[in-house]
Short mmCIF file of C-alpha atoms in Angstrom, two decimals:
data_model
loop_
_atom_site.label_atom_id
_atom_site.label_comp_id
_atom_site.label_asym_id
_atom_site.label_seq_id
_atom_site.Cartn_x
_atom_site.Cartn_y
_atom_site.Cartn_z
CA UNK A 169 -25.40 49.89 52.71
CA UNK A 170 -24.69 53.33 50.90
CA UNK A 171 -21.44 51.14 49.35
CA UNK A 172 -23.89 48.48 48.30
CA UNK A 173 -25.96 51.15 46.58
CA UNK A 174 -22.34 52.61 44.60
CA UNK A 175 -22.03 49.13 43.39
CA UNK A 176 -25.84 48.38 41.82
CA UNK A 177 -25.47 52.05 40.57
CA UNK A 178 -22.04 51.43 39.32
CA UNK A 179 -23.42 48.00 37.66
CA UNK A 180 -26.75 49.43 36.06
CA UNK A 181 -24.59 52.49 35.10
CA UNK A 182 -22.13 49.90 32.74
CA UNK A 183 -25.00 47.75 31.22
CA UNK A 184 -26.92 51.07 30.17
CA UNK A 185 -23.80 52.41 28.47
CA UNK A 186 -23.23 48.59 27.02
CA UNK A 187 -26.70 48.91 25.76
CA UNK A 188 -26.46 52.37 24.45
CA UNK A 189 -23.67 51.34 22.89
CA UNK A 190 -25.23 47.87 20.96
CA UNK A 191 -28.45 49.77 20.27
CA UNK A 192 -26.29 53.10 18.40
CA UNK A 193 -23.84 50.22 16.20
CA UNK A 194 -27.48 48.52 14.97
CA UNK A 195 -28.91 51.67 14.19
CA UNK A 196 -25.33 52.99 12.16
CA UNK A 197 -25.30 49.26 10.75
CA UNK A 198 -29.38 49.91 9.15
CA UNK A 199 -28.62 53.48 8.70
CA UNK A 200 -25.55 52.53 5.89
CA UNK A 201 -28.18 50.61 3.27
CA UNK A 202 -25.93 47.44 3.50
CA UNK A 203 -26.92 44.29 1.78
CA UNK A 204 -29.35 43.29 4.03
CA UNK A 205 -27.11 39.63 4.59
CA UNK A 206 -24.57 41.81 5.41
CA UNK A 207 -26.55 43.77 8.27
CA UNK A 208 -28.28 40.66 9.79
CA UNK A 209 -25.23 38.88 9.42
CA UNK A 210 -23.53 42.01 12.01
CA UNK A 211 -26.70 42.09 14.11
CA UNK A 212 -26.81 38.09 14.68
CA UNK A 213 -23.33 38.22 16.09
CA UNK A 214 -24.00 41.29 18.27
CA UNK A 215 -27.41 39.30 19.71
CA UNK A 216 -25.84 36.20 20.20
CA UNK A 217 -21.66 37.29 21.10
CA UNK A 218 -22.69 40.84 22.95
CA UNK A 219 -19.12 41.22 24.04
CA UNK A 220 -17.06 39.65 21.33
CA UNK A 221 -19.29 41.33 18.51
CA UNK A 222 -18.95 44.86 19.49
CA UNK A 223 -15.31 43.44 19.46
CA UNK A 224 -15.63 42.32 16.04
CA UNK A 225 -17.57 45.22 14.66
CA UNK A 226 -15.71 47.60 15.88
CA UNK A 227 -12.35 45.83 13.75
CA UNK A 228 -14.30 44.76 11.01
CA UNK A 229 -17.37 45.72 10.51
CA UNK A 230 -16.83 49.63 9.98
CA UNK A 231 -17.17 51.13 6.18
CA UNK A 232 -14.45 53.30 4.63
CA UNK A 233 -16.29 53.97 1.57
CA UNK A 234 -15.93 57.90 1.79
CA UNK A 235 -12.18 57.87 1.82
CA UNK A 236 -10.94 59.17 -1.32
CA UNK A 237 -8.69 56.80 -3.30
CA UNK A 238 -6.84 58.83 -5.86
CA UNK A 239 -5.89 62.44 -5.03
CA UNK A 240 -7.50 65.17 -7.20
CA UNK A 241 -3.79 66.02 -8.43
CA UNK A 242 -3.19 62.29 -9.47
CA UNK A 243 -6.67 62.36 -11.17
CA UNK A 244 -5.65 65.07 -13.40
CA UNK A 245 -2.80 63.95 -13.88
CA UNK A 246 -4.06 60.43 -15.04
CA UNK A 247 -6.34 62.43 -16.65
CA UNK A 248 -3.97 64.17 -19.03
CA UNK A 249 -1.35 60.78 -19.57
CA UNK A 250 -3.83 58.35 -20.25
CA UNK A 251 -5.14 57.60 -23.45
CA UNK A 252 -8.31 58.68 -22.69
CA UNK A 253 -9.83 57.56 -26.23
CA UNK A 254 -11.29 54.11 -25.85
CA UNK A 255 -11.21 51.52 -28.76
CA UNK A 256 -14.36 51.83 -31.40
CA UNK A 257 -15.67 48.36 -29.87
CA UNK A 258 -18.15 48.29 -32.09
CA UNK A 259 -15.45 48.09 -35.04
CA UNK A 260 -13.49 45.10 -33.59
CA UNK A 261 -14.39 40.99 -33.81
CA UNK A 262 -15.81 41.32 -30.36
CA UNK A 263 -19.64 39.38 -29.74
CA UNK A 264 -22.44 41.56 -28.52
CA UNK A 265 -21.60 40.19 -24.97
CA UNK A 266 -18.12 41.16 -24.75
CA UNK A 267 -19.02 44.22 -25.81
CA UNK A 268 -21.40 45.20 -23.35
CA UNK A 269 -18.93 44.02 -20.38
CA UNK A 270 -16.35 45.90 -21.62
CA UNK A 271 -18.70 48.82 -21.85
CA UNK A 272 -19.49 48.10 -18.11
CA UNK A 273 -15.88 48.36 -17.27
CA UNK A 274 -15.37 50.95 -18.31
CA UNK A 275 -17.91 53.17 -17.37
CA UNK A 276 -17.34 51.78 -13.74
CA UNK A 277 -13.95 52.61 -13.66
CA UNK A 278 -13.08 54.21 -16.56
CA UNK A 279 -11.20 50.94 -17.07
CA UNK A 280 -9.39 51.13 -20.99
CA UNK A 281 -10.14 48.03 -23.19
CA UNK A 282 -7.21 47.02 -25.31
CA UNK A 283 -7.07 45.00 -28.54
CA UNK A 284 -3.76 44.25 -29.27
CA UNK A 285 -1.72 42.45 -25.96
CA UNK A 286 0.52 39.57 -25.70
CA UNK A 287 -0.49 37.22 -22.62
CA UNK A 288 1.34 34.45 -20.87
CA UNK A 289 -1.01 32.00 -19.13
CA UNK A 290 0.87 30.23 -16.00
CA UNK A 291 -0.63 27.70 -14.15
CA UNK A 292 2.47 26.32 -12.60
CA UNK A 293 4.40 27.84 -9.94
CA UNK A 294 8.17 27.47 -10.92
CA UNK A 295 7.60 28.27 -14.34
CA UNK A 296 6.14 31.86 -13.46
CA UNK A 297 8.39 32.23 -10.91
CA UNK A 298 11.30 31.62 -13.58
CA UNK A 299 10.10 33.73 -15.94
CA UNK A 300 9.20 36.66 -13.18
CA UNK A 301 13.30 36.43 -12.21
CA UNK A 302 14.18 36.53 -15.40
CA UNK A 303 12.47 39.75 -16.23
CA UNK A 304 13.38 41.29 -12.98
CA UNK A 305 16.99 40.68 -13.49
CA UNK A 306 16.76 42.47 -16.68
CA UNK A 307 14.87 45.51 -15.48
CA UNK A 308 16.53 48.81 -16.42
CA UNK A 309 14.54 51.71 -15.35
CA UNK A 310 11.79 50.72 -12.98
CA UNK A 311 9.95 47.84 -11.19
CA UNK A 312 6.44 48.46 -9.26
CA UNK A 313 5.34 45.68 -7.26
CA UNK A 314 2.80 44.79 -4.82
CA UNK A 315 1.91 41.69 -3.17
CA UNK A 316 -0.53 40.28 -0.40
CA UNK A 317 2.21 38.16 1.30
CA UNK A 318 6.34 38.78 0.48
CA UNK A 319 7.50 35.67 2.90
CA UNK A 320 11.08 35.43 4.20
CA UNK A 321 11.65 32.26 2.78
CA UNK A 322 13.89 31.08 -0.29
CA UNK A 323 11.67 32.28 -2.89
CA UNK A 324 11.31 35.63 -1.27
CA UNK A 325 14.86 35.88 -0.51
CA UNK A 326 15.76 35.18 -4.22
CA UNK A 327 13.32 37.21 -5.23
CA UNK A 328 14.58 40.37 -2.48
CA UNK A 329 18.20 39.26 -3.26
CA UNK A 330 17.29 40.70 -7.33
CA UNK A 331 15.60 43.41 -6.13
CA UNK A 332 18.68 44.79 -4.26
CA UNK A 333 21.04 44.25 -7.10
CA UNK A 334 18.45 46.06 -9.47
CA UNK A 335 18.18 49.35 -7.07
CA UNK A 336 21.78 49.29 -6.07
CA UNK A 337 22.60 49.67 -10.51
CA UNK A 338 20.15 52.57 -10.39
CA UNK A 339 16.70 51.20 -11.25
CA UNK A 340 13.84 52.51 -9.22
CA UNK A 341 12.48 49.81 -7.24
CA UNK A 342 8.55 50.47 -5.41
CA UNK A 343 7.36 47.88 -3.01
CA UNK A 344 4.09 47.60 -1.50
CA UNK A 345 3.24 44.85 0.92
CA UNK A 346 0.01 44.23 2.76
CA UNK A 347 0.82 44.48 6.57
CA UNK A 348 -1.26 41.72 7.88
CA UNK A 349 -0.63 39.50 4.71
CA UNK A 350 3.09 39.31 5.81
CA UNK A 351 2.43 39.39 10.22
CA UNK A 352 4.80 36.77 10.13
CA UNK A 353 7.70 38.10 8.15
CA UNK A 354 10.95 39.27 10.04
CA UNK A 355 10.99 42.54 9.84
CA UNK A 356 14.74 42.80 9.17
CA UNK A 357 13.47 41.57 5.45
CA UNK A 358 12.00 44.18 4.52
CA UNK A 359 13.87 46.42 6.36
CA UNK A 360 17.19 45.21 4.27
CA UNK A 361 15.85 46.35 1.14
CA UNK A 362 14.67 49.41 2.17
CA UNK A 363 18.67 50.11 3.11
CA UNK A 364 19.40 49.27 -0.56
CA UNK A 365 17.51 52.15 -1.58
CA UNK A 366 14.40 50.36 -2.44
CA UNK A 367 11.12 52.23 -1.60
CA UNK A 368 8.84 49.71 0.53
CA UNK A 369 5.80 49.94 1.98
CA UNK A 370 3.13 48.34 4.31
CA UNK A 371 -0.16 48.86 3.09
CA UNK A 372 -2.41 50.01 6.28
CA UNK A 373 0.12 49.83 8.80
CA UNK A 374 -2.24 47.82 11.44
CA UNK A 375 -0.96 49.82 15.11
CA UNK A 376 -2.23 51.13 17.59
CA UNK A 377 -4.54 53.35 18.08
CA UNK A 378 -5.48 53.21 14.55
CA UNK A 379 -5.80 48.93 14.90
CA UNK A 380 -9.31 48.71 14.70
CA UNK A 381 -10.18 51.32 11.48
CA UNK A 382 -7.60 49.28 9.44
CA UNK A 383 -7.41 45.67 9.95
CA UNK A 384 -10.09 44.97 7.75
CA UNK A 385 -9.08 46.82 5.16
CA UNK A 386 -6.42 44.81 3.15
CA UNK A 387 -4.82 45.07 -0.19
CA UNK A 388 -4.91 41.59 -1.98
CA UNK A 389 -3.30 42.49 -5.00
CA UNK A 390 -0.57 40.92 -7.26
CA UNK A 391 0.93 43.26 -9.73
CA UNK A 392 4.11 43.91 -10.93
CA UNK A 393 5.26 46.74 -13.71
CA UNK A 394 8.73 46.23 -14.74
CA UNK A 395 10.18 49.10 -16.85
CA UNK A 396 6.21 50.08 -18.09
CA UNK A 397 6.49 47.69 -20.36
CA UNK A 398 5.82 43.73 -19.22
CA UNK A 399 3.23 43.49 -16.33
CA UNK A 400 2.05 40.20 -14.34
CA UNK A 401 -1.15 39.99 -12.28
CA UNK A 402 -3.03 36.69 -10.97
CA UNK A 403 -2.99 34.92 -7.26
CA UNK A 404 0.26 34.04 -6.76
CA UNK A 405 1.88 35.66 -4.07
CA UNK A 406 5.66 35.35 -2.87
CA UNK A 407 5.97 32.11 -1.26
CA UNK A 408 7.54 28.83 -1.42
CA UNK A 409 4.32 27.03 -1.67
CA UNK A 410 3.41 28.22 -5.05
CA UNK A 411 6.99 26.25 -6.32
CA UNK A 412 7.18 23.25 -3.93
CA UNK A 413 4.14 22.86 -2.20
CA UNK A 414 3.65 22.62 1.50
CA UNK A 415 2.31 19.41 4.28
CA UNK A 416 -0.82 19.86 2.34
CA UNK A 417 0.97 19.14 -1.68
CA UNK A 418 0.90 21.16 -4.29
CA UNK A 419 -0.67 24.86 -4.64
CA UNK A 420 -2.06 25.15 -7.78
CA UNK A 421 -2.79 29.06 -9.14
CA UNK A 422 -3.31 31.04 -12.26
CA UNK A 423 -0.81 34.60 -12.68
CA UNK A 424 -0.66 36.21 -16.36
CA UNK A 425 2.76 37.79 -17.87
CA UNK A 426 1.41 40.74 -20.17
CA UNK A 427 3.03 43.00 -22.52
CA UNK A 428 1.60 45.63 -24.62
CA UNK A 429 -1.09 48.53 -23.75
CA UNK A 430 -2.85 46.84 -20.96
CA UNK A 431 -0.23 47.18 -18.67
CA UNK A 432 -0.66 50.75 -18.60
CA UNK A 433 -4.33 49.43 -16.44
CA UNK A 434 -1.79 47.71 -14.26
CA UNK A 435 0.47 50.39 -13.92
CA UNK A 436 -2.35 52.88 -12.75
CA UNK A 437 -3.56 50.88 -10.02
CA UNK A 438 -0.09 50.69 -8.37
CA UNK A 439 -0.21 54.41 -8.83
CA UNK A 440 -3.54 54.73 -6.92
CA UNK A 441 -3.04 52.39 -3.72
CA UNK A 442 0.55 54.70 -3.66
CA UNK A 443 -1.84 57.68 -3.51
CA UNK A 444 -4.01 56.28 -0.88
CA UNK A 445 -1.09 55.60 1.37
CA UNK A 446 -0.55 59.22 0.89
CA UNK A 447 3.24 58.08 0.02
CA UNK A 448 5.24 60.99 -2.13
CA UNK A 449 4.44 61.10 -5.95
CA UNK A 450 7.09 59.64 -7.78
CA UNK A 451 7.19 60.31 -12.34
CA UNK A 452 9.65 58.08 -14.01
CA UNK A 453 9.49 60.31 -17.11
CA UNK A 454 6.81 57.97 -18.90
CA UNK A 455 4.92 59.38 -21.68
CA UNK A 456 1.61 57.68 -20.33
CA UNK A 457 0.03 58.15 -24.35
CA UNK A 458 2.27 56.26 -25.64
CA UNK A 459 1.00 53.16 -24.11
CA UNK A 460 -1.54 53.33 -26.79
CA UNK A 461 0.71 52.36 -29.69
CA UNK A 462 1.97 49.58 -28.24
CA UNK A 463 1.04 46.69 -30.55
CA UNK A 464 2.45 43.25 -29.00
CA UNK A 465 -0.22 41.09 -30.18
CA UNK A 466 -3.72 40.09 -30.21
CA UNK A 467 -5.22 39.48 -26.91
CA UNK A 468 -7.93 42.39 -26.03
CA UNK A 469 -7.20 43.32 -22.37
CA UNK A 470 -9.45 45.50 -19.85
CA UNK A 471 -7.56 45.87 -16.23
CA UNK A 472 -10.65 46.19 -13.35
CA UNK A 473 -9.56 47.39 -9.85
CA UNK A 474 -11.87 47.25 -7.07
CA UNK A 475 -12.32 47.91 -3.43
CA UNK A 476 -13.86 48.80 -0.07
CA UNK A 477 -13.77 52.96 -1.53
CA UNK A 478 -15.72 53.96 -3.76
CA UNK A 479 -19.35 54.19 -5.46
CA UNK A 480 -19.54 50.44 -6.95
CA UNK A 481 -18.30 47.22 -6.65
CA UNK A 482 -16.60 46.96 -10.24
CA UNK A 483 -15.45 43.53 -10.05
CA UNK A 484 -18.14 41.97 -8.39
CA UNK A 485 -20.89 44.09 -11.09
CA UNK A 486 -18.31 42.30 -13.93
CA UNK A 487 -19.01 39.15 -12.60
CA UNK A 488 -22.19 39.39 -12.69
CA UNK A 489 -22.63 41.09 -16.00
CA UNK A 490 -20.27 37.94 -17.49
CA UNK A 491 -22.29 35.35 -16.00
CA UNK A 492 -25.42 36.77 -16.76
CA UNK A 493 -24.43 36.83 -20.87
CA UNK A 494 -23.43 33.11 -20.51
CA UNK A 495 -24.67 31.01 -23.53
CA UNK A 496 -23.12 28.08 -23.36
CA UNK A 497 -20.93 27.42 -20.19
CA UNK A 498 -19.48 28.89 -16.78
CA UNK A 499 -16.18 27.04 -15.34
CA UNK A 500 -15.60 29.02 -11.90
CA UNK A 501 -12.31 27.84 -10.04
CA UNK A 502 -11.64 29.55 -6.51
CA UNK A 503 -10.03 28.69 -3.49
CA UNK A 504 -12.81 29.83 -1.05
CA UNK A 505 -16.85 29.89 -2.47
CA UNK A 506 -18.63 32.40 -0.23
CA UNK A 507 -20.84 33.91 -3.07
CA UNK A 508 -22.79 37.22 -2.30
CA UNK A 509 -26.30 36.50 -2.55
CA UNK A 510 -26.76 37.92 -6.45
CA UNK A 511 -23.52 35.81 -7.42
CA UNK A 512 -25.27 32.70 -5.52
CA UNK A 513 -28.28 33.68 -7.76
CA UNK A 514 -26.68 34.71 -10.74
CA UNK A 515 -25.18 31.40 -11.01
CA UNK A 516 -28.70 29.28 -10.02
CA UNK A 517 -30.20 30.95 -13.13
CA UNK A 518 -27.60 30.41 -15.80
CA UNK A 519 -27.86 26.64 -14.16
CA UNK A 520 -31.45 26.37 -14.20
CA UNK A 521 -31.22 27.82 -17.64
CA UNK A 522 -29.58 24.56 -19.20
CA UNK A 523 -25.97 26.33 -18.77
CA UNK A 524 -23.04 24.25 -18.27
CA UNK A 525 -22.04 25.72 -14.76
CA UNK A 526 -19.25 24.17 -13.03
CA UNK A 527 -17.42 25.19 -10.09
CA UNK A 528 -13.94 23.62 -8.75
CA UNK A 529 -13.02 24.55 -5.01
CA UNK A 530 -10.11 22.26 -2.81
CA UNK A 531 -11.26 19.53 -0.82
CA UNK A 532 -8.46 20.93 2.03
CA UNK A 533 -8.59 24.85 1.66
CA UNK A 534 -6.01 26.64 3.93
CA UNK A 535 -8.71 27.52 6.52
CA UNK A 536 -11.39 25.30 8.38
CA UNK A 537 -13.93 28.55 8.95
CA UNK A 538 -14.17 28.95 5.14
CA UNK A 539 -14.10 25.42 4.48
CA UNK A 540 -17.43 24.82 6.16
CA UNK A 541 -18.18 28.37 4.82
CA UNK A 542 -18.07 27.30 1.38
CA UNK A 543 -19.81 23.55 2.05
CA UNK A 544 -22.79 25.60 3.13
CA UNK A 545 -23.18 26.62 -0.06
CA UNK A 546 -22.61 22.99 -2.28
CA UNK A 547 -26.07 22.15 -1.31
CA UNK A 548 -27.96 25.69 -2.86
CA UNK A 549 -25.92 24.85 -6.22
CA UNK A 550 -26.10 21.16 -6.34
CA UNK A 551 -30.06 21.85 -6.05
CA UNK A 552 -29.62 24.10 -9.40
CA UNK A 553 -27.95 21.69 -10.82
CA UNK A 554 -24.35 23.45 -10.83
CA UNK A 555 -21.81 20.66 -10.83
CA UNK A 556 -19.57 20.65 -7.96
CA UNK A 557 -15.76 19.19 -7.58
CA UNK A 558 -13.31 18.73 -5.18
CA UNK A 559 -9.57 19.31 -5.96
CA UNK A 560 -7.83 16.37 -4.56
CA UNK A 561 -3.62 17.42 -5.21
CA UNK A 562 -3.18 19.89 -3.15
CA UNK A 563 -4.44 23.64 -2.22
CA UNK A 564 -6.05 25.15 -5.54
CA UNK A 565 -5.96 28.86 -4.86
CA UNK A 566 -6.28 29.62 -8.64
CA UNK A 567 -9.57 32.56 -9.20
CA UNK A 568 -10.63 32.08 -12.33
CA UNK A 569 -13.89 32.08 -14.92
CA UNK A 570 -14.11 30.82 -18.40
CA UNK A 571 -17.11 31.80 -20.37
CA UNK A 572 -18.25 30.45 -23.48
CA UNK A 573 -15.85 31.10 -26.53
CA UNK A 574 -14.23 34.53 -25.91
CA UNK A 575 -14.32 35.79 -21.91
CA UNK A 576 -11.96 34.55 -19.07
CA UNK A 577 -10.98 36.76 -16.10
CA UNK A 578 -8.36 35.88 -13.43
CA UNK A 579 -6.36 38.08 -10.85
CA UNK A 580 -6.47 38.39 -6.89
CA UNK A 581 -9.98 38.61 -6.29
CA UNK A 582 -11.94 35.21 -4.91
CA UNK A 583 -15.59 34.36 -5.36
CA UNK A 584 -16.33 35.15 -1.48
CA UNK A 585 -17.61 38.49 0.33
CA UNK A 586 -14.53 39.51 1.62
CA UNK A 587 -13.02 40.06 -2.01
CA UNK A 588 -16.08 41.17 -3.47
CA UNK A 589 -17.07 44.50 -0.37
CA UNK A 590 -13.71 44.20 1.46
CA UNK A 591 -10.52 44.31 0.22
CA UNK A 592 -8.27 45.89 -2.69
CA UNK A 593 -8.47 43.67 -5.42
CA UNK A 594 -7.50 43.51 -9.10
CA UNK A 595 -8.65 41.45 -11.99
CA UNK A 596 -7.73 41.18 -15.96
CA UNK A 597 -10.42 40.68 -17.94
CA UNK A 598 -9.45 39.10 -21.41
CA UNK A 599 -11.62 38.69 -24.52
CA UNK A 600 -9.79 36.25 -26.99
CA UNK A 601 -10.74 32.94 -28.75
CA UNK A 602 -7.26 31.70 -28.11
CA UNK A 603 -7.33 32.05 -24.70
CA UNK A 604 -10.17 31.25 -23.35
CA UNK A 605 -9.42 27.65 -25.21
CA UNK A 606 -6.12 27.45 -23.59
CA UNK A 607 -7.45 28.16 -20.18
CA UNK A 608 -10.32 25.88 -20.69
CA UNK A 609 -8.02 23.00 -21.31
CA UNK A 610 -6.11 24.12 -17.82
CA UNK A 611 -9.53 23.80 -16.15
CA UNK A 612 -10.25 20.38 -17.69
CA UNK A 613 -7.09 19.04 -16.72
CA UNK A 614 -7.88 20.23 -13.16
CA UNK A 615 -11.24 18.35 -12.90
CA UNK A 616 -8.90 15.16 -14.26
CA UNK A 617 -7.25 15.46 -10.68
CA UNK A 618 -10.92 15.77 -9.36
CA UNK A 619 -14.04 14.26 -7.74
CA UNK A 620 -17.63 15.43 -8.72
CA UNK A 621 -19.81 15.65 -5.50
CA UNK A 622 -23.26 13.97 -6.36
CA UNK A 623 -26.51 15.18 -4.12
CA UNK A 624 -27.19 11.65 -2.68
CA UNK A 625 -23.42 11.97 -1.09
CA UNK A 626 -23.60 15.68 -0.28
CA UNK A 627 -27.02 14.66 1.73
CA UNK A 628 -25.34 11.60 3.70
CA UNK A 629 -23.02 13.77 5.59
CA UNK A 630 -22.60 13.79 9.25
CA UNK A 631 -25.33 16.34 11.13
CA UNK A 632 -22.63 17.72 13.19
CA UNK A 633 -21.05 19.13 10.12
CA UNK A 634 -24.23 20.16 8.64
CA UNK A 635 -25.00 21.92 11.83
CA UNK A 636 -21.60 23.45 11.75
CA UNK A 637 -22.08 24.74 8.51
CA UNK A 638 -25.25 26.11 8.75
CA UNK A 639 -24.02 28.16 11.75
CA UNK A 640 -20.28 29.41 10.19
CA UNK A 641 -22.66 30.37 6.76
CA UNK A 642 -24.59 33.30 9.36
CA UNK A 643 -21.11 34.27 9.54
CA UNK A 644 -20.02 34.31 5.80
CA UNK A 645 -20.87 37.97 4.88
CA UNK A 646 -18.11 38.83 8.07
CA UNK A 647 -15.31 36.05 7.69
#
């Protein structure tokens, strides 16, 4: 009997501690002022997963916005070398629009808006990666780089095999690489360049004990600085795939070349996730204000970071901000469409407003969680009457929004949650007639390879996808 009793105590001891436990994560999750998706998103999968959500909350579900992301010392610093003096906007050709977005930026970030760049739009694979070899191979004093996934394969190797030569003829070579992004590179890879004198980095080492406060957390940019003077950012990241395709054809993506002022925006990002690893501070000798008289052409440029730190989300307030000034049109391409509910809305409005919205998303995305994800969401725009495609070739992973005449934005970040509240991302924003036009045409010749999904077809799917849908979509604010 009195080892009977141990046992009931022992039970009713574990499912009030369990309880305690559930009860004190709800009460942190309301206490935070979350978007209220967001919270009953947590608290659906805690009621109906007990075990597995306190699981998952405990990995991914945990804020980080009170970790500071630049150093005071590399604030002042930035402080003192950049040029601090921001364009008169209201001088230059701008419209009214582009001049309150750029105002945005840069009051949420302090972001610099520069007239006078030279941009290189790629929307093929092996002709950026051609021209990104090229420019490595004649680097001289430094090349910063930083990308989601660095695979092992040829591309990588190529790319690792330049790398080495540049740092072993004395240019300063600075790698960061997002941990879980490249889980399934050898280890030896990295670990050669780093015995070649290259500086390389995970980004949030994900080991124990610290597994479960970083996981979540993942840097998702593409930048590279090469010598402070020619910058690329966009959504390709170093893999075969992006040159010849995989099982699934072709991946199709967006990535910019830059030179002139703008890449100073670039630059300073790399500098700040190098801060938040806490990695030693490293001064190539750059005169940061001379960035300013750098006149390589006649794209205006504004770089945007954004992240899980931090008071705002700056790229997901642009986004907003650019939709909401739409006049005429809003072409939206993006691998994965989870939209946060004032994106969702934002978008519904512009529709409903007689605004030419389109969005583009692949038929076969990479992942079957966010590819009913994103179906959950056809439905809400088709009902606005947002027109809807399919991408038939291949994977599009491209992130990208033309607006009207003058705006278009690309860079790592996609139109889901997890880009907009959870991970490190970076976008260029671009004001210029030409390009917008040229990346307009690129969009058009994607819905060529096409197919338009009508309401009548969307509504005569099967119920066990609808149902499946419905149910990953409680999910969306967490995937």
């Amino acid at each position: 009997m009195p080892e009977i009793m141990l046992t009931d105590w022992f039970y009713w001891l574990c499912i009030a501690i369990y309880s305690a436990t559930i009860i004190s994560i709800i009460y942190i999750i309301l206490k935070e002022n979350r978007n209220p998706v967001r919270s009953l998103a947590w608290i659906t999968v805690l009621f109906f997963l007990p075990v597995a959500g306190l699981v998952l909350y405990l990995f991914f579900g945990r804020s980080i916005k009170n970790k500071a992301l630049i150093s005071k010392r590399l604030k002042k610093r930035f402080a003192h070398s950049r040029p601090i003096k921001q364009a008169d906007i209201g001088k230059l050709p701008l419209t009214a629009e582009s001049r309150q977005q750029i105002r945005l930026g840069h009051k949420l970030s302090g972001a610099i808006y520069f007239p006078d760049n030279d941009v290189e739009c790629f929307v093929s694979g092996a002709e950026l990666f051609e021209a990104f070899k090229r420019d490595l191979m004649a680097a001289q004093c430094a090349i910063d780089m930083q990308f989601y996934i660095f695979n092992d394969d040829k591309l990588g190797t190529e790319i690792s095999d330049i790398l080495i030569d540049r740092s072993r003829n004395g240019v300063k070579v600075r790698i960061i690489y997002d941990h879980v992004g490249c889980f399934g590179v050898k280890k030896k890879f990295f670990m050669r360049m780093a015995d070649a004198g290259i500086d390389i980095h995970p980004f949030f080492k994900v080991t124990f004990p610290e597994f479960a406060t970083r996981v979540n957390w993942r840097n998702h940019r593409k930048i590279t600085v090469i010598d402070n003077r020619i910058g690329y950012i966009g959504g390709m990241n170093v893999a075969d795939r992006y040159v010849v395709g995989d099982k699934n054809g072709m991946w199709r993506d967006t990535h910019l070349r830059i030179t002139g002022p703008s890449v100073l925006g670039l630059l300073h990002s790399f500098h700040s996730d190098w801060a938040f690893m806490e990695l030693p501070q490293f001064d190539d000798g750059e005169n940061f204000s001379e960035f300013q008289s750098r006149n390589n052409g006649s794209v205006g440029v504004q770089i945007l970071s954004s992240g899980p730190v931090g008071q705002w989300h700056n790229i997901s307030l642009m986004f907003n901000k650019a939709i909401a000034n739409a006049k005429k049109c809003i072409y939206l391409e993006t691998p994965y469409f989870l939209p946060t509910e004032s994106l969702l809305k934002a978008l519904q409005t512009a529709a409903l407003s007689k605004i030419d919205v389109r969005v583009l998303i692949p038929r076969q995305p990479d992942s079957m969680m966010l590819k009913l994800a994103s179906g959950s969401y056809i439905s809400d725009c088709l009902r606005a009457g947002i027109k809807v495609y399919f991408y038939e070739p291949g994977m599009l992973h491209s992130k990208t929004i033309v607006i009207d005449d003058e705006f278009f934005t690309t860079g790592s970040t996609n139109f889901d949650f997890r880009s907009m509240e959870y991970n490190f991302e970076c976008n260029a924003f671009i004001y210029s007639k030409a390009i917008n036009e040229k990346m307009k045409t690129a969009f058009f010749a994607d819905l060529a390879q096409s197919t338009r999904i009508t309401s009548s077809t969307w509504r005569r799917r099967p119920f066990v996808q609808k149902f499946k849908e419905s149910v990953v979509r409680l999910m969306s604010p967490v995937l």
